[in-house]
PDB file of C-alpha atoms in Angstrom:
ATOM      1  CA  UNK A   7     -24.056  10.070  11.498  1.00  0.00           C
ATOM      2  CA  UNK A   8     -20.232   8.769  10.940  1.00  0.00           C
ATOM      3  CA  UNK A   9     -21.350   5.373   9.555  1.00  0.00           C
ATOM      4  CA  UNK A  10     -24.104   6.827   7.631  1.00  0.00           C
ATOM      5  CA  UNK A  11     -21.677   9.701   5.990  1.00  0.00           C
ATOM      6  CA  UNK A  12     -19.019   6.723   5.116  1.00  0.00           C
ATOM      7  CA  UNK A  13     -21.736   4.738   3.307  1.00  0.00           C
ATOM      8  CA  UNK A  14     -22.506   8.115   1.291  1.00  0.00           C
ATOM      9  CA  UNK A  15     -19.062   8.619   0.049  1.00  0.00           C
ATOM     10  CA  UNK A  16     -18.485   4.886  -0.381  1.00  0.00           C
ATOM     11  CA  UNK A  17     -21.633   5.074  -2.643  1.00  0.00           C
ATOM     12  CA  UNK A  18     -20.178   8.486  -4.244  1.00  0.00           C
ATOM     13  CA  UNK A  19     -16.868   6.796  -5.050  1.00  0.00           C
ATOM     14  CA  UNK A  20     -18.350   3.653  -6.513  1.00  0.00           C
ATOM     15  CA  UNK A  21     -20.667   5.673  -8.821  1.00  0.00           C
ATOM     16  CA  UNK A  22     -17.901   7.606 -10.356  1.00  0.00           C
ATOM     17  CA  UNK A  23     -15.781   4.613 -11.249  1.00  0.00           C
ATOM     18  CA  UNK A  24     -18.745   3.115 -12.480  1.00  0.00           C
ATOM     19  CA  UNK A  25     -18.802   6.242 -14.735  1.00  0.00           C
ATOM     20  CA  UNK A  26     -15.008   6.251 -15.462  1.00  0.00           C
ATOM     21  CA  UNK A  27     -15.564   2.493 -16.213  1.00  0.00           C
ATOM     22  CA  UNK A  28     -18.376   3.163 -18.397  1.00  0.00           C
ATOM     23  CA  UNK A  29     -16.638   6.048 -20.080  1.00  0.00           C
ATOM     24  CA  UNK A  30     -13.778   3.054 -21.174  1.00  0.00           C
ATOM     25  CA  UNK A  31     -15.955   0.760 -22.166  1.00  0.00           C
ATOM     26  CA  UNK A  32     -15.041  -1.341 -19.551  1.00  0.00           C
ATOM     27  CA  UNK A  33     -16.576  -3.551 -17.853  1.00  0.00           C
ATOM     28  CA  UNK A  34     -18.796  -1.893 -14.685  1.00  0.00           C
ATOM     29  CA  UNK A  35     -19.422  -5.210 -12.527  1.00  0.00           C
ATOM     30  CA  UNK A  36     -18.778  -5.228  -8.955  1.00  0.00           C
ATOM     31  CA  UNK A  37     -15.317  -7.279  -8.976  1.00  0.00           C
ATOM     32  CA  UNK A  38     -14.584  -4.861 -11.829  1.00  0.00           C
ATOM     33  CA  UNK A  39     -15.145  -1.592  -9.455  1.00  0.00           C
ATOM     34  CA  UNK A  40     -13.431  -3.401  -6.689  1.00  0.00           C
ATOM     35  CA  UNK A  41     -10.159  -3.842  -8.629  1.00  0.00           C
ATOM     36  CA  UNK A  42     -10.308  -0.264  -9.314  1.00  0.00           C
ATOM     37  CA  UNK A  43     -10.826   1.032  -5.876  1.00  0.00           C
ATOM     38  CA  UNK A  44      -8.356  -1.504  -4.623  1.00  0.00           C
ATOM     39  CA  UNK A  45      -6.050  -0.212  -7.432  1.00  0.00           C
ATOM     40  CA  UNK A  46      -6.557   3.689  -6.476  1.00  0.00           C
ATOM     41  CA  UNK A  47      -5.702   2.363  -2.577  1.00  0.00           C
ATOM     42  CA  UNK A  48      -2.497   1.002  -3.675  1.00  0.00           C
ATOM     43  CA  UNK A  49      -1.420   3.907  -5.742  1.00  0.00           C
ATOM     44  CA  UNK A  50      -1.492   1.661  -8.616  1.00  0.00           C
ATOM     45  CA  UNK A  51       1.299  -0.469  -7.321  1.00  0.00           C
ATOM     46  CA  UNK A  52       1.345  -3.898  -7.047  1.00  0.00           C
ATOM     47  CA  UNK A  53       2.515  -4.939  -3.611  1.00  0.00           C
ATOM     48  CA  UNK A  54       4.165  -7.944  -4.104  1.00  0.00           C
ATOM     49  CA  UNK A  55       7.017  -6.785  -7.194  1.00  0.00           C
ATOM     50  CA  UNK A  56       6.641  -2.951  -6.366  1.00  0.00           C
ATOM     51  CA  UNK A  57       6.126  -2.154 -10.064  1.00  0.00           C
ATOM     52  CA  UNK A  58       3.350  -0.231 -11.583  1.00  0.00           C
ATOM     53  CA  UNK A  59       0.383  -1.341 -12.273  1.00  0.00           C
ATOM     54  CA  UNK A  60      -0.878   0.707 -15.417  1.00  0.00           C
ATOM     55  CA  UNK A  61      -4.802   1.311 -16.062  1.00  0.00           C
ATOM     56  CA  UNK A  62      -4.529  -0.932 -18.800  1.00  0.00           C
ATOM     57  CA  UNK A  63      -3.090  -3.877 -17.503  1.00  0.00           C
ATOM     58  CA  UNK A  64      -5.965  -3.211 -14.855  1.00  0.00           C
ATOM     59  CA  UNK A  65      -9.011  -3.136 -17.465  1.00  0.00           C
ATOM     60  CA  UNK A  66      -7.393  -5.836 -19.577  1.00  0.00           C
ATOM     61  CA  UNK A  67      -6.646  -8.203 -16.521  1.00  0.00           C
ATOM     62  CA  UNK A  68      -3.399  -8.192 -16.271  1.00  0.00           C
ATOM     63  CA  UNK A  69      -3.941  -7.701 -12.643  1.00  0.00           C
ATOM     64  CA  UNK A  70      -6.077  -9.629 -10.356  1.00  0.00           C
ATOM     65  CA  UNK A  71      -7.725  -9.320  -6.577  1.00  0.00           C
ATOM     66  CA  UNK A  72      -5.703 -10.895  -4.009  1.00  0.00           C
ATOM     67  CA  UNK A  73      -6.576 -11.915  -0.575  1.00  0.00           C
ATOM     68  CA  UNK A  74      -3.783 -10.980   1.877  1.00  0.00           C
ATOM     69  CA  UNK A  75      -3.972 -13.911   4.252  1.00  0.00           C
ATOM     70  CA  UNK A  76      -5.516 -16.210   2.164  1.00  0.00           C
ATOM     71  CA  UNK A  77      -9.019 -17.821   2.165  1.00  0.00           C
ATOM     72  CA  UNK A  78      -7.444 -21.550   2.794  1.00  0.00           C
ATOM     73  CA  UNK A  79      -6.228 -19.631   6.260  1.00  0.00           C
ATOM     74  CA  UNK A  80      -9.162 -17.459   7.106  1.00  0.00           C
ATOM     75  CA  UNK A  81     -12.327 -16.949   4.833  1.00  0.00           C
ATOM     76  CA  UNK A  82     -12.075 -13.367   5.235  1.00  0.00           C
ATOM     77  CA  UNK A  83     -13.385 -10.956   2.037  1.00  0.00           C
ATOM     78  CA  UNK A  84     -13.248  -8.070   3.866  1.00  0.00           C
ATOM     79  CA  UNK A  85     -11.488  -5.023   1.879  1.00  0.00           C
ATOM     80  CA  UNK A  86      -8.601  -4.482   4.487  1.00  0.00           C
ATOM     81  CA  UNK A  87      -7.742  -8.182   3.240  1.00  0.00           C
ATOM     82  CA  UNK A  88      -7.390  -7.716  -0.315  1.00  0.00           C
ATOM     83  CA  UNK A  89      -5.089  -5.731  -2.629  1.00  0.00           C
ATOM     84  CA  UNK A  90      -4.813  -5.813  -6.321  1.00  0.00           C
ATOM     85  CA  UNK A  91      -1.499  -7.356  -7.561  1.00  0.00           C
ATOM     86  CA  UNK A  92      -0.391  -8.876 -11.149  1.00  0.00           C
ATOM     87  CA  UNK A  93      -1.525 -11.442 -12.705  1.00  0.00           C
ATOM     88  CA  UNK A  94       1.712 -13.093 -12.382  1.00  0.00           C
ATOM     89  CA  UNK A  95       2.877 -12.548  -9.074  1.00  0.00           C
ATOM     90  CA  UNK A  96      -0.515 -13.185  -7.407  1.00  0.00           C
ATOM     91  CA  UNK A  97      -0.954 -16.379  -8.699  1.00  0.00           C
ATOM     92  CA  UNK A  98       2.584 -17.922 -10.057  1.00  0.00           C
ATOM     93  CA  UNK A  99       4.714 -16.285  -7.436  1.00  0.00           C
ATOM     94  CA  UNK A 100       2.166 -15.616  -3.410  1.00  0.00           C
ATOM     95  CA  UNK A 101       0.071 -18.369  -4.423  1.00  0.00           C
ATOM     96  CA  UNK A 102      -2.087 -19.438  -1.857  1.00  0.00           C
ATOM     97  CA  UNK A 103       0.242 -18.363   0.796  1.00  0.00           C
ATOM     98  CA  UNK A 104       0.608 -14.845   3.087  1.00  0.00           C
ATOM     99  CA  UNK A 105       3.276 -12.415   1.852  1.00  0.00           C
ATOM    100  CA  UNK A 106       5.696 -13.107   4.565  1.00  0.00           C
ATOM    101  CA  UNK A 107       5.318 -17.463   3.830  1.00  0.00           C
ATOM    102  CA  UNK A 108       6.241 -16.038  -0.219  1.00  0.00           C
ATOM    103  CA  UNK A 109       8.440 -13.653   0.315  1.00  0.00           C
ATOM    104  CA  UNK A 110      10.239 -13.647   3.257  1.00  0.00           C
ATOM    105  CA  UNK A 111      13.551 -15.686   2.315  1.00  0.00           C
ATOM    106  CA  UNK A 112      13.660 -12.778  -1.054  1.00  0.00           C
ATOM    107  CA  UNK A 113      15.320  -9.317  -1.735  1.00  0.00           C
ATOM    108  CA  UNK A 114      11.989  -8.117  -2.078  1.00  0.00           C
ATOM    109  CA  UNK A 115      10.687  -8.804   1.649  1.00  0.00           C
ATOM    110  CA  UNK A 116      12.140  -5.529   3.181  1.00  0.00           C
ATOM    111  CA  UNK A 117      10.018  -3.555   0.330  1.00  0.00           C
ATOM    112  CA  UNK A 118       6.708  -5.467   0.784  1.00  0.00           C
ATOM    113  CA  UNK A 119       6.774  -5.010   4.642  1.00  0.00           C
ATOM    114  CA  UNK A 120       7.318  -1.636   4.702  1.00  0.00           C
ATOM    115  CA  UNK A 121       4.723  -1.105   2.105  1.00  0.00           C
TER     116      UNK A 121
END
């Protein structure tokens, strides 16, 4: 019954961002309803600067999905492996590398491994 009551309120959340979505006049695709939930889990922070991450920079993208440990190291899509970060530091500043290989020699390591 667990598995089967997880699947319901997975369902349940999707369908109300796809509603909140909607209700913007975004866009309601499945990448689109990932960001958000992927947004909501990281308290609409992105993980690699620590700054906010408002809902329009989100529905505008000015924020994209970001593997974790990268898909060059493991081809892993699962959602405990992605995050949403900006635009900006996903792709000019982690790259195609894991946090620590980005940030570990920088200020902001002590942040991002405690988040």
């Amino acid at each position: 019954r667990e598995p089967q009551k997880r699947n319901k309120e997975n369902r349940d959340e999707r369908e109300s961002i796809r509603q909140d979505l909607a209700g913007r006049s975004a866009s309601t695709s499945r990448k689109a309803i990932l960001r958000y939930r992927l947004w909501k889990e990281a308290q609409s922070t992105c993980p690699f600067c620590g700054d906010k991450i408002t809902q329009e920079q989100l529905l505008n993208g000015e924020a994209d999905i970001e593997h974790l440990v990268p898909r060059s190291v493991v081809d892993c899509n699962e959602f405990f492996n992605l995050t949403v970060g900006h635009l900006r530091c996903n792709r000019e500043i982690k790259g195609d590398r894991t946090p620590f290989q980005a940030f570990a020699h920088t200020a902001l390591w002590q942040q991002l491994r405690d988040n």
